[in-house]
Each structure stands twice: as C-alpha cells, then as structure tokens.
mmCIF file with all atom_site columns, C-alpha atoms in Angstrom:
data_model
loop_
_atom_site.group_PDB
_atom_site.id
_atom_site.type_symbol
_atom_site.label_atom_id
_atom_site.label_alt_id
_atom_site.label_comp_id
_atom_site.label_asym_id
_atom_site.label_entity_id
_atom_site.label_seq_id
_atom_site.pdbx_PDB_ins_code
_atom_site.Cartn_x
_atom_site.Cartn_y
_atom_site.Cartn_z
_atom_site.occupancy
_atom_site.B_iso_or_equiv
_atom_site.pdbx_formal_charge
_atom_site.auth_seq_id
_atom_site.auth_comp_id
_atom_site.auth_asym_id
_atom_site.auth_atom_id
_atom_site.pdbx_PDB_model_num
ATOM 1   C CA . UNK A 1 1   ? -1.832  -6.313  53.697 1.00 61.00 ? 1   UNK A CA 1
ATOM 2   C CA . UNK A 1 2   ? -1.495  -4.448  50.613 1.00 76.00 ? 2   UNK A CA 1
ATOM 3   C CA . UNK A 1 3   ? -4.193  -3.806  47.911 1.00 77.00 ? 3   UNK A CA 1
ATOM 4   C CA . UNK A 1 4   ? -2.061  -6.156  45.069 1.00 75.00 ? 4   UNK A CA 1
ATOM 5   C CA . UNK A 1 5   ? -2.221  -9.083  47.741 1.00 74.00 ? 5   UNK A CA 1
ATOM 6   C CA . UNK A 1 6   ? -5.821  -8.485  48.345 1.00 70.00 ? 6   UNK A CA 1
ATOM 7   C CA . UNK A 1 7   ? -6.564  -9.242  44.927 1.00 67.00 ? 7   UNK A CA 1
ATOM 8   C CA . UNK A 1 8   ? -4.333  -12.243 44.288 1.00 64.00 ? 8   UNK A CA 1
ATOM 9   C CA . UNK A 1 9   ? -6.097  -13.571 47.203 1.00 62.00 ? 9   UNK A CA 1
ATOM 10  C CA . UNK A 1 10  ? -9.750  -12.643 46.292 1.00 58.00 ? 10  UNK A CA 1
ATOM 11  C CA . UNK A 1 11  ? -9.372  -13.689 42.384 1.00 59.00 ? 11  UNK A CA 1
ATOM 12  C CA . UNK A 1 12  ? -7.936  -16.833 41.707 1.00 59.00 ? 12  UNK A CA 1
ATOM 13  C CA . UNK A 1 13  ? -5.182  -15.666 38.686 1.00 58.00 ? 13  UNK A CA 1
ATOM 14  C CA . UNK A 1 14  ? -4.523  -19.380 37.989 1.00 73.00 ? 14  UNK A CA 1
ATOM 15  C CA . UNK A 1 15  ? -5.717  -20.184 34.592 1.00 82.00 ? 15  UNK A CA 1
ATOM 16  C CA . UNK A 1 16  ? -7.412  -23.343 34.858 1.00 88.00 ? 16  UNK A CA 1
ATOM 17  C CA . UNK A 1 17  ? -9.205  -22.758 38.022 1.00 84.00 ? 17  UNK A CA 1
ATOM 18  C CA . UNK A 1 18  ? -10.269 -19.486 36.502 1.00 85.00 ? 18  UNK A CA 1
ATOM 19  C CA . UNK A 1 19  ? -13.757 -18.798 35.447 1.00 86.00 ? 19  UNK A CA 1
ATOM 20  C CA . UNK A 1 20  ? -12.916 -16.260 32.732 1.00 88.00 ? 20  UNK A CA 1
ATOM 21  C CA . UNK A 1 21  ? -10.167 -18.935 31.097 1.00 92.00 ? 21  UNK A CA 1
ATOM 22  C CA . UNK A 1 22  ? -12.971 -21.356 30.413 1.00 93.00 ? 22  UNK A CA 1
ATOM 23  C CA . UNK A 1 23  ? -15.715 -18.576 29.408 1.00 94.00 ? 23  UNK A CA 1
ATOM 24  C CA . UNK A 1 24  ? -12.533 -17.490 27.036 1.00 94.00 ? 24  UNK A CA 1
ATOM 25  C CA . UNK A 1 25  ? -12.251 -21.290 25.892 1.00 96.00 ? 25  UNK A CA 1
ATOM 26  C CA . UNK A 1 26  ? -16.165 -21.665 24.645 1.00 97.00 ? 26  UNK A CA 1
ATOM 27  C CA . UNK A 1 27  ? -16.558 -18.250 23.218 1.00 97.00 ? 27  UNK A CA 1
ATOM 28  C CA . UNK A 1 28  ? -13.304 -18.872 20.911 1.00 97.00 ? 28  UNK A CA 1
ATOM 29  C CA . UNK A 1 29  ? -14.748 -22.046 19.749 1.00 97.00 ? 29  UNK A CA 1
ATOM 30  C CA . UNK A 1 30  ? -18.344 -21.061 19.547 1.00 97.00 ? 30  UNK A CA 1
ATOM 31  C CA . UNK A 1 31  ? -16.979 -18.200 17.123 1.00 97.00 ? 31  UNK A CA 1
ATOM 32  C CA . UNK A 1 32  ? -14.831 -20.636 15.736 1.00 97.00 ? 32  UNK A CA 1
ATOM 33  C CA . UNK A 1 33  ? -17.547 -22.485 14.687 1.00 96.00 ? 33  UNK A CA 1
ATOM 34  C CA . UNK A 1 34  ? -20.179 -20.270 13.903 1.00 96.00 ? 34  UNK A CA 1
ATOM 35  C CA . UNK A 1 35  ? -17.849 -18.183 10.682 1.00 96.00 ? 35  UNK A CA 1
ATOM 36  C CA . UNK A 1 36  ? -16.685 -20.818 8.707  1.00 96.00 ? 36  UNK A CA 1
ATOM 37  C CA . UNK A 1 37  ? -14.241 -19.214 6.419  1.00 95.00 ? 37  UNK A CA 1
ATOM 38  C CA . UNK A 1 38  ? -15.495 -15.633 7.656  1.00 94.00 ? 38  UNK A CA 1
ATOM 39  C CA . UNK A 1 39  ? -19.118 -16.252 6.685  1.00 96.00 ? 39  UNK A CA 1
ATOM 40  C CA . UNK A 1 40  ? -21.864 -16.724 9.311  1.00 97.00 ? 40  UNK A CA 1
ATOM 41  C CA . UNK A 1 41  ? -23.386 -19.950 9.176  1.00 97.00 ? 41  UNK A CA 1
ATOM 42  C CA . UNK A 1 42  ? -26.524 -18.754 9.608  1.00 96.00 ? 42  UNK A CA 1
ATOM 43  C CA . UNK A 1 43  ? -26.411 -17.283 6.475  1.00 96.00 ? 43  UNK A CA 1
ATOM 44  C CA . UNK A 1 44  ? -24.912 -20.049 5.037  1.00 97.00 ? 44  UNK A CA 1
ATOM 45  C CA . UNK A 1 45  ? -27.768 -21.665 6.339  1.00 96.00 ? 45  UNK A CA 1
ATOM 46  C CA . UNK A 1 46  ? -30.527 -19.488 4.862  1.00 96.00 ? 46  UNK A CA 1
ATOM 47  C CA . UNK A 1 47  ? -29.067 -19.221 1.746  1.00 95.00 ? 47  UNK A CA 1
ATOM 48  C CA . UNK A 1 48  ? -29.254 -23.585 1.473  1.00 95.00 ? 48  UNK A CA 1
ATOM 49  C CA . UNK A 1 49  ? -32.685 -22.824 2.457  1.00 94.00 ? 49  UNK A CA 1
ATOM 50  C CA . UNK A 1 50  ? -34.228 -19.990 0.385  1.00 93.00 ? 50  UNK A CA 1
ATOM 51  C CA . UNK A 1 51  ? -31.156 -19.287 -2.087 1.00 89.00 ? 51  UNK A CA 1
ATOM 52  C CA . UNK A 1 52  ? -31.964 -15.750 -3.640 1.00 92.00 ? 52  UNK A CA 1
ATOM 53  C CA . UNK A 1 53  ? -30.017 -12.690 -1.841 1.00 94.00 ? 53  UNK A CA 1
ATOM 54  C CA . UNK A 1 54  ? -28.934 -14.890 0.373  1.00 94.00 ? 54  UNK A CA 1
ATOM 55  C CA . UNK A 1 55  ? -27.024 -17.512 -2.583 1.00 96.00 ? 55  UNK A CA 1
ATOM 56  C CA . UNK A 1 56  ? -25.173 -14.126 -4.002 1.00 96.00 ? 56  UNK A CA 1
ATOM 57  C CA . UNK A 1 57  ? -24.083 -12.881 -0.736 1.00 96.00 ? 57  UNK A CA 1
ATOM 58  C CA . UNK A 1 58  ? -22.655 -16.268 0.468  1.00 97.00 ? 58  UNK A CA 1
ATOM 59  C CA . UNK A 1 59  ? -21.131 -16.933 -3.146 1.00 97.00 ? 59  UNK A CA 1
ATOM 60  C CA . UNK A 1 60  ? -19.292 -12.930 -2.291 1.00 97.00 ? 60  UNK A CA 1
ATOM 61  C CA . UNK A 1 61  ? -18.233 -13.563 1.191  1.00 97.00 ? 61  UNK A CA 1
ATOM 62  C CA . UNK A 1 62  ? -16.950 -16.870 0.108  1.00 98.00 ? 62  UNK A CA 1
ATOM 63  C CA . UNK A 1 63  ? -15.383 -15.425 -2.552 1.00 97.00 ? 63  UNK A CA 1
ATOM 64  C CA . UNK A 1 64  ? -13.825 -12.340 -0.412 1.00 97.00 ? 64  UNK A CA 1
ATOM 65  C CA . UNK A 1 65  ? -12.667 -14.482 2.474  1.00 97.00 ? 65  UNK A CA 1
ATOM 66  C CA . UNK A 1 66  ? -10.917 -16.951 0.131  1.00 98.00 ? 66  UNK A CA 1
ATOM 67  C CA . UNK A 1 67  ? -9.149  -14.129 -1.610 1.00 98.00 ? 67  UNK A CA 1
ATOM 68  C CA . UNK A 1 68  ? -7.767  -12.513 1.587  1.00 97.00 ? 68  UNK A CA 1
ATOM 69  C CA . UNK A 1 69  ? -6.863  -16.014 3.200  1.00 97.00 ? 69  UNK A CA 1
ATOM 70  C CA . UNK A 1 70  ? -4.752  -16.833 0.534  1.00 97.00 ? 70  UNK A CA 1
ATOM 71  C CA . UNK A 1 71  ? -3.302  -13.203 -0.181 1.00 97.00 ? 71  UNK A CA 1
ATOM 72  C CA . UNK A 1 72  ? -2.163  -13.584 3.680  1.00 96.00 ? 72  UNK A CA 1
ATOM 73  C CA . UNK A 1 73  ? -0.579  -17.110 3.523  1.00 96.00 ? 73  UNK A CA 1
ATOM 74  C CA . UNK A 1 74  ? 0.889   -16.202 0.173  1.00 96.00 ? 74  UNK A CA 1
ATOM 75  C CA . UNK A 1 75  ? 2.450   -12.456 1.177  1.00 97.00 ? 75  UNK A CA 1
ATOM 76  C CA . UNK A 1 76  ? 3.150   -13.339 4.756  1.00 96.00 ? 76  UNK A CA 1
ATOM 77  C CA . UNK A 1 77  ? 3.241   -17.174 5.087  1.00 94.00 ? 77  UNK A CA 1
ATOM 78  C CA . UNK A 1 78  ? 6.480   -17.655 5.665  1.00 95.00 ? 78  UNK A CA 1
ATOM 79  C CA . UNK A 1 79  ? 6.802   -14.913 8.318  1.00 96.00 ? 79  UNK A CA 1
ATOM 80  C CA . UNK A 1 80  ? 3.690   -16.053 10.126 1.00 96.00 ? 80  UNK A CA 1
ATOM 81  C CA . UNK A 1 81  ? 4.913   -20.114 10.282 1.00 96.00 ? 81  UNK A CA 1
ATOM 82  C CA . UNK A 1 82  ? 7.879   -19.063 11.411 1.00 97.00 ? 82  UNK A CA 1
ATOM 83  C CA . UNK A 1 83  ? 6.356   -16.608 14.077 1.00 98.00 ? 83  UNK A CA 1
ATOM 84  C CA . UNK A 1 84  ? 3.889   -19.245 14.981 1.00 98.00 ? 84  UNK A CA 1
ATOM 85  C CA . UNK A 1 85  ? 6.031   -22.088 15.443 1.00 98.00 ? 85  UNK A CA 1
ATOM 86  C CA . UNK A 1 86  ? 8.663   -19.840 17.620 1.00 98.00 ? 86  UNK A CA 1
ATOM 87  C CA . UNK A 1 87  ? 5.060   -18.294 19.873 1.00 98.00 ? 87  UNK A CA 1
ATOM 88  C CA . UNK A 1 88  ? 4.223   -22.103 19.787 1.00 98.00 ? 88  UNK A CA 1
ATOM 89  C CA . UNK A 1 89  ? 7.453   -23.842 20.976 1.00 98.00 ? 89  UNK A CA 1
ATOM 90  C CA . UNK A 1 90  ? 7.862   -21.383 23.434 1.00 98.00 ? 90  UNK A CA 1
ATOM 91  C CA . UNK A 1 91  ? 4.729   -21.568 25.407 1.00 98.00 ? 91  UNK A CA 1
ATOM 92  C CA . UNK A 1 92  ? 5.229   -25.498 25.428 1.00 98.00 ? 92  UNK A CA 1
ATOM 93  C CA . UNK A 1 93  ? 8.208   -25.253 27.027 1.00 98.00 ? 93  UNK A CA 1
ATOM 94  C CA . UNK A 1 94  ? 7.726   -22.719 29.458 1.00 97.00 ? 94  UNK A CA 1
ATOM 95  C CA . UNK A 1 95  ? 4.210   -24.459 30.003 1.00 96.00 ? 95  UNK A CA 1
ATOM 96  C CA . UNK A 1 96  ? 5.251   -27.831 30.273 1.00 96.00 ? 96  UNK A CA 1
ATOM 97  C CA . UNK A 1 97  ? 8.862   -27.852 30.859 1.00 97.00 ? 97  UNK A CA 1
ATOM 98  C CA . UNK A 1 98  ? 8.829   -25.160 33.207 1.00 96.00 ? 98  UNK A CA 1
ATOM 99  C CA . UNK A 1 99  ? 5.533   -25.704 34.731 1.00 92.00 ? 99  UNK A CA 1
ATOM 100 C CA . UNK A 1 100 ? 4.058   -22.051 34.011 1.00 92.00 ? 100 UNK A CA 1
ATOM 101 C CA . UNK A 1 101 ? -0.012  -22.760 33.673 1.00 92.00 ? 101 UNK A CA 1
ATOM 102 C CA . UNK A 1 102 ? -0.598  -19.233 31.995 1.00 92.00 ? 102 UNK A CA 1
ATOM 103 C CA . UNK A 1 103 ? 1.364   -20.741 29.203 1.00 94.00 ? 103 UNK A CA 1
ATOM 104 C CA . UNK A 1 104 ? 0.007   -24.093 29.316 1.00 96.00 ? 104 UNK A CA 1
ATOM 105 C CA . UNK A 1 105 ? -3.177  -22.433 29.344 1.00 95.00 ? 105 UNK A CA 1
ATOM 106 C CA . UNK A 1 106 ? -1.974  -20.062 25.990 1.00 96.00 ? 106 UNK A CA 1
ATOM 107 C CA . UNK A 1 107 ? -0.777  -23.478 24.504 1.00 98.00 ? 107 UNK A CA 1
ATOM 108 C CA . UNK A 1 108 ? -3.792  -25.256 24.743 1.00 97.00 ? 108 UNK A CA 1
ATOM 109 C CA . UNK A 1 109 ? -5.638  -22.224 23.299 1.00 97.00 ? 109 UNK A CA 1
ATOM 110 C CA . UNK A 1 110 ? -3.269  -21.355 20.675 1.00 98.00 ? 110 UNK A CA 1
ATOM 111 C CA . UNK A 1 111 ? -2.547  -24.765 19.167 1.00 98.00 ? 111 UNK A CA 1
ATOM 112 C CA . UNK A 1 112 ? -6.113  -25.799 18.097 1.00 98.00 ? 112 UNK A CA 1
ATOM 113 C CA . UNK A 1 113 ? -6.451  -22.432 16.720 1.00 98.00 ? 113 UNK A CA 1
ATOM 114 C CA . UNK A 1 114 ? -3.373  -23.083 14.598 1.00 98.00 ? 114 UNK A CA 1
ATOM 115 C CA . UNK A 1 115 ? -4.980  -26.389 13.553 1.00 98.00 ? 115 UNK A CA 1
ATOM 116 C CA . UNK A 1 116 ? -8.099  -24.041 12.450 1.00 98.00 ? 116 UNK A CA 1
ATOM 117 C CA . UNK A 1 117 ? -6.515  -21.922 10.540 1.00 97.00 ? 117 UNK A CA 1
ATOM 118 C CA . UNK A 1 118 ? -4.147  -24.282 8.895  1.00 97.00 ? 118 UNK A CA 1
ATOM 119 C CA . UNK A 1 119 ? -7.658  -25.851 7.727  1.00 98.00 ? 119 UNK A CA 1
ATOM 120 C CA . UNK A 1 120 ? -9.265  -22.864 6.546  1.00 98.00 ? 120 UNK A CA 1
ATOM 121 C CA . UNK A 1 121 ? -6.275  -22.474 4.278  1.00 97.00 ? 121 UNK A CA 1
ATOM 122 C CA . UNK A 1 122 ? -6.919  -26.140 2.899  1.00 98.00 ? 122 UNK A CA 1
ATOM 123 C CA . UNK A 1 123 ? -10.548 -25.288 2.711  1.00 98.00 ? 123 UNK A CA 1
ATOM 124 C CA . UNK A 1 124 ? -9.577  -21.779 0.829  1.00 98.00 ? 124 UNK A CA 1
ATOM 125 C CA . UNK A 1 125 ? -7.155  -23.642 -2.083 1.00 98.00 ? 125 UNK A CA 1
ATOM 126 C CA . UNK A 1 126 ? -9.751  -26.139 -2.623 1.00 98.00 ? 126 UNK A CA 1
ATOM 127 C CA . UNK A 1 127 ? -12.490 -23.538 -3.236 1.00 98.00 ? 127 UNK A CA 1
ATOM 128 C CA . UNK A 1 128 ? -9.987  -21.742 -5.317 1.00 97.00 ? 128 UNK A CA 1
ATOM 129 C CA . UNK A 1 129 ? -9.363  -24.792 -7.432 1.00 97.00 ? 129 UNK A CA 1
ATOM 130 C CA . UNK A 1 130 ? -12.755 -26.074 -7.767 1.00 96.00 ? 130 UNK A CA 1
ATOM 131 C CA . UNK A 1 131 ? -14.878 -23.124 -8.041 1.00 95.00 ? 131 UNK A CA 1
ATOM 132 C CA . UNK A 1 132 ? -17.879 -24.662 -6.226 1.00 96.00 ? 132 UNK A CA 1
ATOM 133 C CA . UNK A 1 133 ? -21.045 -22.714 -6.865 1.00 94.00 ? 133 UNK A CA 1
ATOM 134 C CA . UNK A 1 134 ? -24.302 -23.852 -4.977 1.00 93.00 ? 134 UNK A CA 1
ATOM 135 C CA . UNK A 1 135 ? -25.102 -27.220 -3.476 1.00 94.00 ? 135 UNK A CA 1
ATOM 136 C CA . UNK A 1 136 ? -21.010 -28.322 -4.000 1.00 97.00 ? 136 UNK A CA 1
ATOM 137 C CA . UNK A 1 137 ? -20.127 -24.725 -2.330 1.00 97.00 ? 137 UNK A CA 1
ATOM 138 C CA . UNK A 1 138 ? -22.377 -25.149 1.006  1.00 97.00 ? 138 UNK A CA 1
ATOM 139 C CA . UNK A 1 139 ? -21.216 -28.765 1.152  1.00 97.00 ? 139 UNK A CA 1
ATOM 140 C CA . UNK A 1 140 ? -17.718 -27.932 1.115  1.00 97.00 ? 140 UNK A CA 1
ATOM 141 C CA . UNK A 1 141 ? -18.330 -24.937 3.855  1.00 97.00 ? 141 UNK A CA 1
ATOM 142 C CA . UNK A 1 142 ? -20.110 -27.708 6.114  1.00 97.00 ? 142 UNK A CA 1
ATOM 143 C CA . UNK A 1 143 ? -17.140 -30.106 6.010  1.00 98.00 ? 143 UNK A CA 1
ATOM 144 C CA . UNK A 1 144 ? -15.080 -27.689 6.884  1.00 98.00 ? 144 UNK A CA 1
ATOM 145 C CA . UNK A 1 145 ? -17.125 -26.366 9.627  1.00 98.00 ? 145 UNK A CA 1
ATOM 146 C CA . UNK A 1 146 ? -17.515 -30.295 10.553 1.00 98.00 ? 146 UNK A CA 1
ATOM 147 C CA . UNK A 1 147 ? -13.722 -30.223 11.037 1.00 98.00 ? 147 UNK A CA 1
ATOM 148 C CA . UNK A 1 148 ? -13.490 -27.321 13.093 1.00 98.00 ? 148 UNK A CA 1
ATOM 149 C CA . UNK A 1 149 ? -16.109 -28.515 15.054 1.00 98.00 ? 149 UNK A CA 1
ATOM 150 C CA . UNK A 1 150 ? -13.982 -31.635 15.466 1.00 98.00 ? 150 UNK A CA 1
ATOM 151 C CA . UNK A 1 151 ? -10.823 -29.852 16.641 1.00 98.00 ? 151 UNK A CA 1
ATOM 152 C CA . UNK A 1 152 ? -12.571 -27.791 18.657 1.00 98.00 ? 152 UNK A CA 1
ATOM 153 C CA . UNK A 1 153 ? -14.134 -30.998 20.654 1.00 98.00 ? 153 UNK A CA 1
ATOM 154 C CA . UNK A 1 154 ? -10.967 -32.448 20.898 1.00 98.00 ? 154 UNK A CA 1
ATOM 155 C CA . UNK A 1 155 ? -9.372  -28.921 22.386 1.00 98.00 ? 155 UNK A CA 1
ATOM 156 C CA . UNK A 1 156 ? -12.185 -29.069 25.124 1.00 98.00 ? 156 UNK A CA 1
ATOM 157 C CA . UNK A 1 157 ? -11.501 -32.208 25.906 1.00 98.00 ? 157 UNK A CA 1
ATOM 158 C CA . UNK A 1 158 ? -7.713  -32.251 26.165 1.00 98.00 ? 158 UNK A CA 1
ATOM 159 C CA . UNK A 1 159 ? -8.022  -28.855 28.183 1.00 97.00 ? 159 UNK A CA 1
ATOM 160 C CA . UNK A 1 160 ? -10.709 -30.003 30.665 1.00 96.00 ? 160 UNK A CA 1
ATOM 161 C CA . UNK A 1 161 ? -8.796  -33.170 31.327 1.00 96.00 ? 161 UNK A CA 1
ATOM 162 C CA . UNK A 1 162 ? -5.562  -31.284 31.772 1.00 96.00 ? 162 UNK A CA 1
ATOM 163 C CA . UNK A 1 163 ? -7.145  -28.598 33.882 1.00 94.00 ? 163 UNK A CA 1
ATOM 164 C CA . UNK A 1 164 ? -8.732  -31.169 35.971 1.00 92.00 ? 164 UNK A CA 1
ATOM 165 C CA . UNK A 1 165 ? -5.598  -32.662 36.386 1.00 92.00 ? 165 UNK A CA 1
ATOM 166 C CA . UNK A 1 166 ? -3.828  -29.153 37.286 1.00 89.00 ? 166 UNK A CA 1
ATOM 167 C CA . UNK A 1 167 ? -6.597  -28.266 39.795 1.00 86.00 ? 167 UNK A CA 1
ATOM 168 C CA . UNK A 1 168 ? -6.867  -31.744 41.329 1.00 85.00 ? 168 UNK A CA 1
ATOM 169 C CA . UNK A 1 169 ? -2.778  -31.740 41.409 1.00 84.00 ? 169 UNK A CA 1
ATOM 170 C CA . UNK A 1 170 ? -2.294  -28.444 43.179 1.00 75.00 ? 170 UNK A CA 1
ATOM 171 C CA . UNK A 1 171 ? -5.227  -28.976 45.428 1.00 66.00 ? 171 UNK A CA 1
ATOM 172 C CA . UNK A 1 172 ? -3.746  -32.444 46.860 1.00 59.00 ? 172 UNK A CA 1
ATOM 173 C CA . UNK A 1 173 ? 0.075   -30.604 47.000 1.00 59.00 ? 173 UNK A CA 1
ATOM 174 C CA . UNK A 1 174 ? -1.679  -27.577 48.015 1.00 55.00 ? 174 UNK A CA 1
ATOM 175 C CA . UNK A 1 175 ? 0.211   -25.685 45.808 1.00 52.00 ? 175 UNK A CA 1
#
C-alpha cells in the first residue's frame, strides 16, 4: 500500500463528511457577520454606545469601505459578474449534474457569499445616497448585518440538510 492510499484512507477527502469543510463553513459566516461592510461590529457597537473616537472612526471606515466597494463594482463589475456567474454555473453543474461533492460543496459556499456581497453593494449605494451620519448610519449597518445574518442561516441550513443527505446517501449505497 502506498503512502497516497494511506492517506485517502486515514482522512476522509469527501467534503461533507469532512471536519475541516464545516469548520470552513462557520468561520466564513462568523467573519461574514462580524465586518459588516469591512467594519468590526464591535466597534460599531462601542461607538452606539460611547460615540467619541469611536463615532469618527466608524463614520471613516464606513466611509472607506463604501468608497472601495463601489470603485470595485464600478471599474470591474462587469468582469467580476461575468466571472462569477461562469465560476458559479460551473460548479452547479459539475456538482449537481455530474455528482462531484467538492463542487457541490464550493457551490454551496460560494453562492451565499455572492448573495453577501451583492448586498453589501446595495448597502454601499444607499449609504452613498443618503449620507447617514449617527443613529441613521448604525441602523443602516445593523440591517444589513441582519441580512447577512439571514443568508448566512439559510446557507447552514441548506448545506447541513444537503450534507446530511450526501452522507446518509453514500453510507446506505456505500459509496
């Protein structure tokens, strides 16, 4: 038995039966959810608390990360939907028209994420517009952090079911 085999057989290199997968899966939406719109929530947090320092640096960041959002979608966005939707489309097929569960797996990672983004831009043009300073400001960072979180539930879901359903399948084929 060679060393290669060893290791298939040792570490499970399925993606939904794998422990690193789902580790993967909770740090991307914990992250997700913790910058909204590249600022910490924390701070976000402290500076609805206190205000001070904390108000000007959130205002900044705010400011920063809505700048570079929309300099991205506006430079590149074209490139980048077209990218996305071809990286997209082709892991659903090969996942689930070809059956290949590292792709399902990048699917069902990839596709919320997509979501995410596609609502930070939202959230980015509507800060643009409206200027929010303050009170408006952290409310309209917590509804878009509220809809991330959202997206994010729904992802676990949908993945644990269908990862359940890939383990429990392959388990009663054997294979």
């Amino acid at each position: 038995m060679d060393l290669r085999q060893t290791i298939f057989e040792v570490i499970d290199m399925r993606s939904f039966s794998n422990l690193w997968f789902w580790i993967a899966l909770a740090v991307m939406w914990s992250t997700a959810s913790h910058w909204v719109l590249g600022v910490p929530w924390d701070l976000i947090t402290r500076a609805r608390r206190k205000g001070g320092p904390a108000e000007r640096d959130v205002a900044l960041l705010v400011q920063v990360y809505v700048n570079r959002i929309l300099h991205v979608a506006e430079v590149s966005g074209l490139v980048m939907t077209v990218l996305i939707c071809f990286v997209l489309t082709a892991l659903a097929i090969l996942g689930f028209a070809y059956g290949v569960e590292f792709a399902q797996a990048m699917f069902l990672l990839a596709f919320p994420m997509t979501v995410v983004w596609i609502l930070s831009l939202r959230s980015a043009r509507i800060i643009r517009r409206d200027e929010p300073e303050g009170a408006a400001l952290y409310r309209r960072l917590q509804m878009h952090r509220m809809t991330v979180q959202l997206v994010g539930v729904a992802s676990i879901f949908v993945t644990t079911m269908w990862g359940m359903f890939q383990n429990f399948s392959i388990g009663v084929l054997g294979g």
